Every structure is written in C-alpha cells, then in structure tokens.
Tab-separated table of C-alpha atoms in Angstrom:
chain	number	residue	atom	x	y	z
M	1	MET	CA	-77.748	-158.283	-44.472
M	2	LYS	CA	-77.832	-154.500	-44.068
M	3	SER	CA	-78.575	-154.783	-40.347
M	4	SER	CA	-75.688	-157.256	-39.945
M	5	PHE	CA	-73.283	-154.908	-41.747
M	6	TRP	CA	-74.362	-151.970	-39.582
M	7	LYS	CA	-74.032	-154.073	-36.438
M	8	ASN	CA	-70.471	-155.156	-37.312
M	9	TYR	CA	-69.185	-151.828	-38.650
M	10	ARG	CA	-71.333	-149.252	-36.880
M	11	PHE	CA	-68.661	-148.053	-34.504
M	12	PRO	CA	-65.851	-147.699	-37.094
M	13	ILE	CA	-68.280	-145.849	-39.388
M	14	LEU	CA	-69.199	-143.440	-36.606
M	15	LEU	CA	-65.515	-142.903	-35.773
M	16	VAL	CA	-64.597	-142.252	-39.418
M	17	SER	CA	-67.552	-139.882	-39.750
M	18	GLY	CA	-66.428	-137.969	-36.679
M	19	VAL	CA	-62.845	-137.688	-37.964
M	20	VAL	CA	-63.965	-136.631	-41.464
M	21	ILE	CA	-66.298	-133.970	-40.091
M	22	GLY	CA	-63.560	-132.797	-37.735
M	23	SER	CA	-61.038	-132.602	-40.592
M	24	ILE	CA	-63.441	-130.546	-42.708
M	25	LEU	CA	-63.993	-128.178	-39.792
M	26	GLY	CA	-60.209	-127.916	-39.350
M	27	ILE	CA	-59.728	-127.000	-43.014
M	28	ILE	CA	-62.497	-124.408	-42.877
M	29	LEU	CA	-61.732	-122.902	-39.471
M	30	LYS	CA	-57.919	-123.272	-39.595
M	31	GLU	CA	-56.430	-121.831	-36.371
M	32	LYS	CA	-59.929	-121.060	-35.079
M	33	ALA	CA	-60.540	-124.817	-34.864
M	34	ALA	CA	-58.632	-124.647	-31.565
M	35	VAL	CA	-61.966	-123.727	-29.965
M	36	LEU	CA	-62.949	-127.401	-30.402
M	37	LYS	CA	-59.798	-128.702	-28.742
M	38	PRO	CA	-61.298	-128.954	-25.206
M	39	PHE	CA	-63.890	-131.471	-26.435
M	40	GLY	CA	-61.072	-133.637	-27.787
M	41	ASP	CA	-58.963	-133.146	-24.667
M	42	ILE	CA	-61.819	-134.429	-22.499
M	43	PHE	CA	-61.832	-137.718	-24.408
M	44	ILE	CA	-58.038	-138.092	-24.323
M	45	ASN	CA	-57.872	-137.226	-20.624
M	46	ILE	CA	-60.525	-139.817	-19.782
M	47	LEU	CA	-58.583	-142.500	-21.674
M	48	PHE	CA	-55.350	-141.504	-19.927
M	49	THR	CA	-57.165	-141.666	-16.580
M	50	VAL	CA	-58.338	-145.207	-17.270
M	51	VAL	CA	-55.151	-146.595	-18.771
M	52	VAL	CA	-53.000	-146.701	-15.604
M	53	PRO	CA	-55.370	-148.891	-13.544
M	54	LEU	CA	-56.192	-150.858	-16.711
M	55	ILE	CA	-52.535	-151.802	-17.254
M	56	PHE	CA	-52.005	-152.647	-13.587
M	57	LEU	CA	-55.121	-154.796	-13.304
M	58	SER	CA	-54.903	-156.521	-16.693
M	59	ILE	CA	-51.254	-157.584	-16.303
M	60	THR	CA	-51.613	-158.577	-12.657
M	61	ASN	CA	-54.827	-160.493	-13.371
M	62	SER	CA	-53.253	-162.320	-16.325
M	63	ILE	CA	-50.405	-163.605	-14.166
M	64	ILE	CA	-52.505	-164.660	-11.174
M	65	GLN	CA	-54.956	-166.476	-13.453
M	66	MET	CA	-52.140	-168.334	-15.214
M	67	ASP	CA	-51.527	-171.871	-13.993
M	68	ASP	CA	-48.521	-172.529	-16.236
M	69	MET	CA	-45.580	-170.250	-15.450
M	70	LYS	CA	-43.597	-171.788	-18.291
M	71	ARG	CA	-46.252	-170.414	-20.642
M	72	LEU	CA	-45.654	-166.906	-19.269
M	73	GLY	CA	-41.928	-167.210	-19.975
M	74	LYS	CA	-42.679	-168.406	-23.495
M	75	ILE	CA	-45.068	-165.491	-24.087
M	76	VAL	CA	-42.533	-162.881	-22.935
M	77	ALA	CA	-39.651	-164.423	-24.895
M	78	SER	CA	-41.755	-164.765	-28.045
M	79	MET	CA	-42.998	-161.200	-27.649
M	80	PHE	CA	-39.538	-159.639	-27.675
M	81	VAL	CA	-38.455	-161.804	-30.624
M	82	VAL	CA	-41.486	-160.523	-32.554
M	83	PHE	CA	-40.821	-156.910	-31.504
M	84	ILE	CA	-37.197	-157.056	-32.682
M	85	ILE	CA	-37.888	-158.846	-35.978
M	86	THR	CA	-40.750	-156.546	-37.028
M	87	GLY	CA	-38.672	-153.511	-36.004
M	88	LEU	CA	-35.762	-154.703	-38.144
M	89	ILE	CA	-38.098	-155.212	-41.107
M	90	ALA	CA	-39.621	-151.731	-40.720
M	91	ALA	CA	-36.192	-150.055	-40.461
M	92	THR	CA	-34.872	-151.938	-43.498
M	93	ILE	CA	-37.895	-150.912	-45.569
M	94	MET	CA	-37.314	-147.260	-44.714
M	95	ILE	CA	-33.614	-147.563	-45.607
M	96	ILE	CA	-34.679	-148.654	-49.091
M	97	THR	CA	-37.314	-145.918	-49.271
M	98	VAL	CA	-34.985	-143.020	-48.404
M	99	ARG	CA	-32.396	-144.338	-50.848
M	100	VAL	CA	-34.961	-144.002	-53.622
M	101	PHE	CA	-36.621	-140.807	-52.354
M	102	ASN	CA	-34.191	-138.455	-50.601
M	103	PRO	CA	-36.321	-136.647	-47.975
M	104	ALA	CA	-34.018	-133.575	-47.959
M	105	GLU	CA	-33.369	-133.256	-51.690
M	106	GLY	CA	-32.684	-129.670	-52.778
M	107	PHE	CA	-32.083	-128.276	-49.286
M	108	GLN	CA	-28.720	-128.078	-47.512
M	109	ILE	CA	-27.181	-126.309	-44.510
M	110	PRO	CA	-23.403	-125.895	-44.131
M	111	ILE	CA	-21.982	-127.853	-41.194
M	112	THR	CA	-20.733	-125.727	-38.280
M	113	GLN	CA	-18.181	-126.913	-35.732
M	114	VAL	CA	-19.748	-126.481	-32.302
M	115	GLU	CA	-19.923	-128.470	-29.109
M	116	GLU	CA	-22.264	-131.429	-29.269
M	117	PRO	CA	-25.182	-131.741	-26.814
M	118	ASN	CA	-24.855	-134.213	-23.946
M	119	PRO	CA	-27.668	-136.794	-23.984
M	120	PRO	CA	-28.580	-138.612	-20.747
M	121	LYS	CA	-26.282	-141.489	-19.826
M	122	VAL	CA	-27.434	-144.945	-20.841
M	123	SER	CA	-27.274	-146.116	-17.214
M	124	GLU	CA	-29.534	-143.249	-16.115
M	125	GLN	CA	-32.020	-144.048	-18.864
M	126	LEU	CA	-32.065	-147.714	-17.849
M	127	VAL	CA	-32.856	-146.874	-14.212
M	128	LYS	CA	-35.691	-144.528	-15.225
M	129	MET	CA	-37.068	-147.094	-17.662
M	130	ILE	CA	-37.792	-149.746	-15.027
M	131	THR	CA	-37.988	-147.950	-11.642
M	132	VAL	CA	-39.345	-144.825	-9.968
M	133	THR	CA	-38.319	-143.085	-6.752
M	134	ASP	CA	-41.786	-143.084	-5.151
M	135	PHE	CA	-44.867	-145.328	-5.354
M	136	LYS	CA	-47.082	-142.401	-6.388
M	137	ASP	CA	-44.966	-141.990	-9.521
M	138	LEU	CA	-46.229	-145.387	-10.716
M	139	LEU	CA	-49.652	-143.778	-11.118
M	140	SER	CA	-48.400	-141.511	-13.907
M	141	ILE	CA	-48.672	-142.282	-17.635
M	142	SER	CA	-45.116	-140.973	-17.882
M	143	ASN	CA	-43.855	-144.111	-16.128
M	144	MET	CA	-45.590	-146.896	-18.014
M	145	LEU	CA	-42.716	-149.390	-18.132
M	146	PRO	CA	-42.002	-149.161	-14.371
M	147	LEU	CA	-45.738	-149.730	-13.820
M	148	ILE	CA	-45.617	-152.810	-16.065
M	149	VAL	CA	-42.586	-154.134	-14.165
M	150	PHE	CA	-44.341	-153.529	-10.832
M	151	SER	CA	-47.523	-155.249	-12.095
M	152	LEU	CA	-45.559	-158.299	-13.242
M	153	PHE	CA	-43.805	-158.710	-9.891
M	154	PHE	CA	-47.001	-158.026	-7.930
M	155	GLY	CA	-48.759	-160.758	-9.905
M	156	PHE	CA	-45.889	-163.173	-9.231
M	157	SER	CA	-46.030	-162.307	-5.510
M	158	ILE	CA	-49.750	-163.070	-5.320
M	159	LYS	CA	-49.112	-166.439	-7.000
M	160	LEU	CA	-46.395	-167.222	-4.449
M	161	VAL	CA	-48.668	-166.386	-1.488
M	162	GLY	CA	-51.129	-169.017	-2.704
M	163	GLU	CA	-54.397	-169.811	-0.896
M	164	LYS	CA	-54.240	-166.866	1.506
M	165	ALA	CA	-54.352	-164.440	-1.447
M	166	LYS	CA	-57.561	-165.888	-2.945
M	167	PRO	CA	-59.788	-162.994	-1.717
M	168	LEU	CA	-57.413	-160.536	-3.426
M	169	VAL	CA	-57.500	-162.596	-6.656
M	170	ALA	CA	-61.299	-162.303	-6.777
M	171	VAL	CA	-61.143	-158.534	-6.204
M	172	ILE	CA	-58.573	-158.005	-8.985
M	173	ASP	CA	-60.537	-160.191	-11.414
M	174	GLY	CA	-63.785	-158.312	-10.723
M	175	ALA	CA	-62.081	-154.918	-10.930
M	176	THR	CA	-60.562	-155.845	-14.301
M	177	LEU	CA	-63.989	-156.735	-15.723
M	178	ALA	CA	-65.522	-153.534	-14.331
M	179	LEU	CA	-62.780	-151.391	-15.846
M	180	MET	CA	-63.218	-152.971	-19.286
M	181	LYS	CA	-66.940	-152.201	-19.053
M	182	LEU	CA	-66.054	-148.598	-18.202
M	183	VAL	CA	-63.926	-148.410	-21.346
M	184	SER	CA	-66.870	-149.562	-23.467
M	185	ILE	CA	-69.002	-146.791	-21.913
M	186	ILE	CA	-66.336	-144.157	-22.566
M	187	MET	CA	-66.201	-145.130	-26.227
M	188	TYR	CA	-69.731	-143.812	-26.791
M	189	TYR	CA	-68.158	-140.346	-26.676
M	190	ALA	CA	-65.329	-141.316	-29.036
M	191	PRO	CA	-66.780	-140.004	-32.357
M	192	ILE	CA	-67.313	-136.542	-30.848
M	193	GLY	CA	-64.003	-136.500	-28.964
M	194	LEU	CA	-61.897	-137.701	-31.890
M	195	GLY	CA	-63.686	-135.392	-34.321
M	196	ALA	CA	-62.907	-132.373	-32.145
M	197	TYR	CA	-59.310	-133.504	-31.623
M	198	PHE	CA	-58.742	-134.012	-35.342
M	199	ALA	CA	-60.277	-130.634	-36.191
M	200	ASN	CA	-57.668	-128.954	-33.989
M	201	LEU	CA	-54.801	-130.994	-35.492
M	202	VAL	CA	-55.767	-130.208	-39.078
M	203	GLY	CA	-56.325	-126.557	-38.264
M	204	LYS	CA	-52.980	-126.285	-36.471
M	205	PHE	CA	-50.535	-128.322	-38.552
M	206	GLY	CA	-52.049	-128.220	-42.034
M	207	PRO	CA	-50.291	-124.981	-43.136
M	208	GLU	CA	-46.907	-126.263	-41.922
M	209	LEU	CA	-46.773	-129.134	-44.392
M	210	ILE	CA	-44.802	-127.159	-46.953
M	211	GLY	CA	-41.347	-127.074	-48.475
M	212	THR	CA	-38.775	-129.505	-47.208
M	213	TYR	CA	-41.008	-130.811	-44.477
M	214	ALA	CA	-43.696	-131.531	-47.036
M	215	ARG	CA	-41.216	-133.697	-48.924
M	216	ALA	CA	-40.230	-135.554	-45.749
M	217	CYS	CA	-43.899	-136.159	-45.006
M	218	ALA	CA	-44.491	-137.190	-48.622
M	219	VAL	CA	-41.838	-139.874	-48.140
M	220	TYR	CA	-42.979	-141.040	-44.704
M	221	TYR	CA	-46.773	-141.038	-44.953
M	222	PRO	CA	-47.000	-143.400	-47.971
M	223	ALA	CA	-44.269	-145.629	-46.505
M	224	ALA	CA	-46.101	-145.903	-43.159
M	225	PHE	CA	-49.485	-146.594	-44.731
M	226	LEU	CA	-48.023	-149.085	-47.220
M	227	TYR	CA	-46.261	-150.875	-44.355
M	228	PHE	CA	-49.618	-150.976	-42.583
M	229	ILE	CA	-51.561	-152.170	-45.637
M	230	ILE	CA	-49.001	-154.684	-46.944
M	231	PHE	CA	-47.037	-156.049	-44.007
M	232	PHE	CA	-49.736	-156.248	-41.343
M	233	PRO	CA	-51.827	-158.634	-43.481
M	234	ILE	CA	-48.635	-160.606	-44.213
M	235	TYR	CA	-47.936	-160.888	-40.485
M	236	GLY	CA	-51.590	-161.814	-39.986
M	237	TYR	CA	-51.326	-164.550	-42.622
M	238	ILE	CA	-48.175	-165.926	-40.992
M	239	ALA	CA	-49.988	-165.950	-37.649
M	240	ALA	CA	-53.337	-167.405	-38.720
M	241	GLY	CA	-53.574	-167.935	-42.471
M	242	LYS	CA	-56.661	-166.499	-44.180
M	243	TYR	CA	-58.287	-165.800	-40.825
M	244	GLY	CA	-55.336	-163.579	-39.921
M	245	VAL	CA	-55.916	-161.495	-43.047
M	246	LYS	CA	-59.687	-161.288	-42.461
M	247	SER	CA	-59.133	-160.213	-38.866
M	248	MET	CA	-57.541	-156.982	-40.103
M	249	LYS	CA	-61.097	-155.571	-40.061
M	250	TYR	CA	-60.864	-155.430	-36.273
M	251	LEU	CA	-57.929	-153.012	-36.552
M	252	ILE	CA	-60.022	-150.202	-38.059
M	253	THR	CA	-61.114	-148.737	-34.734
M	254	PRO	CA	-57.603	-148.772	-33.158
M	255	MET	CA	-56.233	-147.290	-36.400
M	256	ILE	CA	-58.611	-144.323	-36.318
M	257	THR	CA	-58.096	-143.797	-32.590
M	258	SER	CA	-54.291	-143.868	-32.805
M	259	LEU	CA	-54.244	-141.521	-35.798
M	260	SER	CA	-56.387	-139.031	-33.918
M	261	THR	CA	-54.864	-139.270	-30.445
M	262	GLN	CA	-51.251	-139.835	-31.564
M	263	SER	CA	-50.805	-141.963	-28.452
M	264	SER	CA	-50.246	-145.721	-28.164
M	265	ILE	CA	-51.154	-145.507	-24.473
M	266	ALA	CA	-54.466	-143.747	-25.169
M	267	THR	CA	-55.255	-146.388	-27.807
M	268	LEU	CA	-54.487	-149.302	-25.474
M	269	PRO	CA	-58.047	-149.794	-24.150
M	270	ILE	CA	-59.389	-149.928	-27.719
M	271	ASN	CA	-56.538	-152.234	-28.733
M	272	LEU	CA	-57.417	-154.666	-25.953
M	273	GLU	CA	-61.017	-154.810	-27.164
M	274	ALA	CA	-59.881	-155.423	-30.745
M	275	SER	CA	-57.501	-158.211	-29.706
M	276	GLU	CA	-60.328	-159.932	-27.834
M	277	LYS	CA	-62.463	-159.843	-30.992
M	278	ILE	CA	-59.561	-161.265	-33.002
M	279	GLY	CA	-59.411	-164.174	-30.565
M	280	ILE	CA	-56.049	-163.536	-28.902
M	281	SER	CA	-56.140	-165.299	-25.539
M	282	GLU	CA	-56.485	-163.172	-22.418
M	283	ASP	CA	-53.027	-163.835	-20.997
M	284	VAL	CA	-51.303	-163.104	-24.312
M	285	ARG	CA	-53.175	-159.878	-25.031
M	286	ASN	CA	-52.895	-158.592	-21.450
M	287	ILE	CA	-49.119	-159.014	-21.527
M	288	VAL	CA	-48.179	-158.222	-25.142
M	289	LEU	CA	-50.373	-155.161	-25.684
M	290	PRO	CA	-49.500	-153.129	-22.554
M	291	ILE	CA	-45.787	-153.839	-22.999
M	292	GLY	CA	-46.105	-153.262	-26.750
M	293	ALA	CA	-47.605	-149.820	-26.101
M	294	THR	CA	-44.214	-148.759	-24.726
M	295	ALA	CA	-41.744	-151.114	-26.415
M	296	HIS	CA	-43.116	-152.168	-29.839
M	297	MET	CA	-42.380	-149.261	-32.157
M	298	ASP	CA	-42.302	-150.190	-35.859
M	299	GLY	CA	-43.550	-146.699	-36.728
M	300	THR	CA	-40.754	-145.169	-34.652
M	301	CYS	CA	-38.228	-147.343	-36.494
M	302	LEU	CA	-39.574	-145.998	-39.785
M	303	SER	CA	-39.413	-142.369	-38.612
M	304	GLY	CA	-35.979	-142.822	-36.989
M	305	ILE	CA	-34.405	-143.833	-40.303
M	306	LEU	CA	-36.197	-140.934	-42.006
M	307	LYS	CA	-34.742	-138.436	-39.511
M	308	ILE	CA	-31.208	-139.775	-39.871
M	309	ALA	CA	-31.411	-139.766	-43.679
M	310	PHE	CA	-32.941	-136.278	-43.596
M	311	LEU	CA	-30.020	-134.871	-41.614
M	312	TYR	CA	-27.513	-136.609	-43.870
M	313	GLY	CA	-29.135	-134.858	-46.831
M	314	VAL	CA	-29.526	-131.472	-45.140
M	315	PHE	CA	-25.838	-131.375	-44.169
M	316	GLY	CA	-24.602	-132.614	-47.557
M	317	MET	CA	-23.528	-136.087	-46.398
M	318	ASN	CA	-24.113	-139.344	-48.260
M	319	PHE	CA	-26.393	-141.796	-46.496
M	320	THR	CA	-24.658	-144.786	-48.062
M	321	GLY	CA	-22.687	-147.849	-47.022
M	322	ILE	CA	-23.570	-151.123	-45.304
M	323	GLU	CA	-21.957	-150.000	-42.046
M	324	VAL	CA	-23.992	-146.774	-41.962
M	325	TRP	CA	-27.225	-148.578	-42.752
M	326	LEU	CA	-26.698	-151.406	-40.259
M	327	GLY	CA	-25.711	-148.949	-37.533
M	328	SER	CA	-28.846	-146.894	-38.203
M	329	ILE	CA	-31.090	-149.962	-38.149
M	330	VAL	CA	-29.710	-151.232	-34.832
M	331	PHE	CA	-29.945	-147.756	-33.300
M	332	VAL	CA	-33.596	-147.126	-34.225
M	333	VAL	CA	-34.734	-150.617	-33.164
M	334	LEU	CA	-33.145	-150.304	-29.705
M	335	ALA	CA	-34.207	-146.667	-29.312
M	336	GLY	CA	-37.747	-147.545	-30.372
M	337	MET	CA	-38.020	-150.246	-27.703
M	338	ALA	CA	-36.751	-147.896	-24.993
M	339	ASN	CA	-38.183	-144.482	-25.844
M	340	GLY	CA	-41.836	-145.285	-25.203
M	341	ALA	CA	-41.074	-145.731	-21.527
M	342	ILE	CA	-39.158	-142.466	-21.153
M	343	PRO	CA	-40.897	-139.093	-20.694
M	344	GLY	CA	-40.114	-137.078	-23.818
M	345	GLY	CA	-38.622	-140.239	-25.326
M	346	GLY	CA	-38.933	-138.984	-28.879
M	347	LEU	CA	-36.929	-135.868	-28.077
M	348	ILE	CA	-34.249	-137.913	-26.312
M	349	SER	CA	-33.995	-140.137	-29.383
M	350	GLU	CA	-33.566	-137.062	-31.574
M	351	MET	CA	-30.882	-135.703	-29.249
M	352	LEU	CA	-29.059	-139.034	-29.444
M	353	ILE	CA	-29.209	-138.965	-33.245
M	354	VAL	CA	-27.642	-135.493	-33.271
M	355	SER	CA	-24.940	-136.468	-30.779
M	356	ILE	CA	-24.031	-139.977	-31.970
M	357	TYR	CA	-23.837	-138.992	-35.631
M	358	GLY	CA	-21.913	-135.794	-34.912
M	359	PHE	CA	-24.445	-133.299	-36.282
M	360	PRO	CA	-24.407	-129.696	-34.964
M	361	PRO	CA	-27.033	-128.653	-32.377
M	362	GLU	CA	-29.140	-126.804	-34.969
M	363	ALA	CA	-29.983	-130.234	-36.387
M	364	PHE	CA	-32.118	-131.001	-33.322
M	365	PRO	CA	-35.059	-128.656	-34.056
M	366	LEU	CA	-35.012	-129.818	-37.685
M	367	ILE	CA	-35.754	-133.445	-36.834
M	368	ALA	CA	-37.882	-132.537	-33.800
M	369	THR	CA	-40.248	-130.789	-36.213
M	370	ILE	CA	-40.280	-133.839	-38.470
M	371	GLY	CA	-41.130	-135.924	-35.421
M	372	ILE	CA	-44.197	-133.768	-34.786
M	373	LEU	CA	-45.360	-133.877	-38.407
M	374	VAL	CA	-45.036	-137.650	-38.882
M	375	ASP	CA	-46.341	-138.572	-35.443
M	376	PRO	CA	-49.923	-139.534	-36.489
M	377	PRO	CA	-49.006	-142.355	-38.926
M	378	ALA	CA	-46.015	-143.372	-36.771
M	379	THR	CA	-48.306	-143.837	-33.775
M	380	MET	CA	-50.788	-145.707	-35.953
M	381	VAL	CA	-48.148	-148.253	-36.996
M	382	ASN	CA	-46.782	-148.479	-33.439
M	383	SER	CA	-50.129	-148.959	-31.781
M	384	VAL	CA	-52.069	-151.117	-34.240
M	385	GLY	CA	-48.965	-153.250	-34.731
M	386	ASP	CA	-49.339	-154.425	-31.127
M	387	ASN	CA	-52.407	-156.442	-32.133
M	388	VAL	CA	-50.500	-158.004	-35.020
M	389	ALA	CA	-47.630	-158.798	-32.643
M	390	GLY	CA	-50.144	-160.444	-30.322
M	391	MET	CA	-51.292	-162.655	-33.201
M	392	LEU	CA	-47.716	-163.680	-34.001
M	393	VAL	CA	-46.990	-164.420	-30.343
M	394	SER	CA	-50.161	-166.535	-30.210
M	395	ARG	CA	-48.920	-168.504	-33.224
M	396	ILE	CA	-45.584	-169.205	-31.491
M	397	VAL	CA	-47.000	-169.986	-28.050
M	398	GLU	CA	-50.204	-171.858	-28.931
M	399	GLY	CA	-49.515	-173.316	-32.351
M	400	LYS	CA	-51.098	-172.875	-35.778
M	401	ASP	CA	-54.682	-173.459	-34.573
M	402	TRP	CA	-54.673	-170.795	-31.849
M	403	PHE	CA	-57.506	-168.862	-33.541
M	404	LYS	CA	-59.960	-171.749	-33.998
M	405	HIS	CA	-61.987	-170.812	-30.914
M	406	ALA	CA	-62.410	-167.288	-32.290
M	407	ILE	CA	-63.935	-168.628	-35.522
M	408	LYS	CA	-66.223	-170.887	-33.486
M	409	ASN	CA	-67.404	-168.012	-31.302
M	410	SER	CA	-68.115	-165.776	-34.293
M	411	ASN	CA	-70.361	-168.363	-35.933
C-alpha cells in the first residue's frame, strides 16, 4: 500500500517539497534569494525551448492521424464553446466577489483630466494574433497562436497530399513520441528548478504584499483558489461523473508547475502528460491544450474584473449596474482569449482597460502592479483549467462514456 502510494504521488510530493524548501529559503534570504534564480531559469528556459516544437508536432500529428475530419470540426467548435462558458462563469463569480469585498476600500486618488493612451488598433492586434511576417518568427514563444494556426494548416495540407506524404507522417509521429520522452527526462530536474524559482519569487515579491495591494491580493487569491477547488471538480463531474472528480489528482503536478513558473506555455508539456493520465484522447488533448494555453484564460477573467473594480474604487466611482457588469464580463472574456497570443498581452489588456473606461494614465501602473502580484494563481487557473476544458470537450465530442478506457487502463 505504501509503495503504491509513493509510486502514484512521488513526483507531486517531490515538487511540493522543492517549492516548500524554496519558499522557506526565500523568506529567510529575502532579496539575497536572487542568487538561486539561475537554477530556476535553467528549468524554465529548457521548457520554453521544448514547447515550440512540441506544439508544432503534437497539433500536426493529431490532424494527420485523424481519419474523421468532421470530428476535428466538432472538437474545435466544442472547445471554443467551453472556453467562452467557463470564462463567463469565472468573470461572473469575480463580479459577485468584488461587490462583497471592495479591493480598493479606503484608498482613493482624485481623477485628473489628461489625454488617454492610444492602445493598438483591433485590426492590428488581429493580424499579429494569427500571422507573422517571417517564418523564423514562428519559432518564438511570443507567437504561439500563429504557430498553432500554421500547424493546423500544415496538418491539413499533409492530409490532402495523401499517399505521397506517408514518409513525412511517420517522421512526425516518431518525432512527437521522442519529444514527449524528452519532456519526461527534463522533469527529473523539476523539483530543483521550481524550488529555486519559487525562492526568488518569494524573496522578491513578499515584502510588496502590503497596503492596498495586499487587500487586492486578499480578494483575488482566495477567489482563484476557491474557483479551482470548487468549480474544477464540478466541471470534472459534468464531464465524467465521479471519475471526473477523482481525476483531479492528476492536476497536482500542473498546478505546482504553473504556480511556480507563472506561464501556461511552460506548463503545457506537463499538462499534456496529465491529460493523457486522465484519459483524454490524443487528438482532443493535442488540440485543446495547446490552443487553451493561449486562449483559455479563466484566471485572466477573474483578474480582469478585479482590476476594473479596483480602479473604480481607487478613483471614487461606483462599480454598479447591470450594464457596467455585463460590459466588464464581455470585455475580460474576449481579452482573455486574445491576450495569451500577444506579446505583453497582459499589459495591452491593462492599457485597454484604462482607455476604454476613461481612467487617467496614472491608472495603468496601478493595475499593472496588481497583474504582477496576482499572476501566480491566475496562471494556475488558466493553465490547469485547460485539462478540465479537455475533459468537457471529450464529453461533448465522444459522449458520456469517453473515460471508460482510462479506467480500464488504470486497473
């Protein structure tokens, strides 16, 4: 029994131990913990190095291995329905939360009449979201959505070529398997890398969690973790009944990784492994998770509402009214789906909040700082939620018994 427990939970235990030790070192060393940062950066850099070819190969391989193109269309359509619905739920929950707990209570700044900043045009953002000017730019983690679009069309093209492309199909399939094996090797270093990374984070940002920002964090952190603890199991139950709830154990490793790295892209390789253990079919997980890493942002929806409500409070405005709430919900859901694909997307979102709502420019650094402070749990909800979305998509595409083979394999 003990050996079975250790076998099933060894890696999460080692990850948690690394993070705990790193956090303690951060508290003790404070700013001096920065000396450990290079050991964390090595781990993050390796993951970022792997993730570009991993996305290209996994998406392309999923399409070329798929015999039923109608199934692909159903997966993609179901995926975006799930992304939008869960984003709306997250935003609505945060609306209720900030109405009960004002994140800016007791702190106000008089509004000044100055020229508003000019955010990038929507048309320019759209072009940058799905295309790049040079092929080499596809090899950058800053252009994940264009890479996904390219991978989708490349996979379709291989399917259209047919028999003559069979040698290429075998190469892509083998390369995908080899890359997943490489990820499993990299993860042996994860407890050390994440521990060092977390030590630096705690040492750097711990002292800043004071005053008004502490209150904003005190509102967001419990809301994000409660959303994770309550709604993810609910989504899991909707997707697969009791098995969906039990499968939450596979989300521990992605949760720890996303909290430490603060990157959905860096967590993607670990997410793909977790989704395989859950039993999400290869084509579903290889489409939903890479796209979800840039477009499924429940945590960003939560933080977007927090930032808007924070500025309303800071500038003495009432965050009330159905029209205000609905407008905020629609804005954060659409911004959340787009920002992950844009370099500096979070900052662009914050600029848009300042401009669209008519706040003065000095509002920008206020919410930019909040964005930094709430990023760990926001990324956790964003990233781990991709697995839950994959379960829901599986339920829609494959029916209520989609997980039966996973139970059979685990026995």
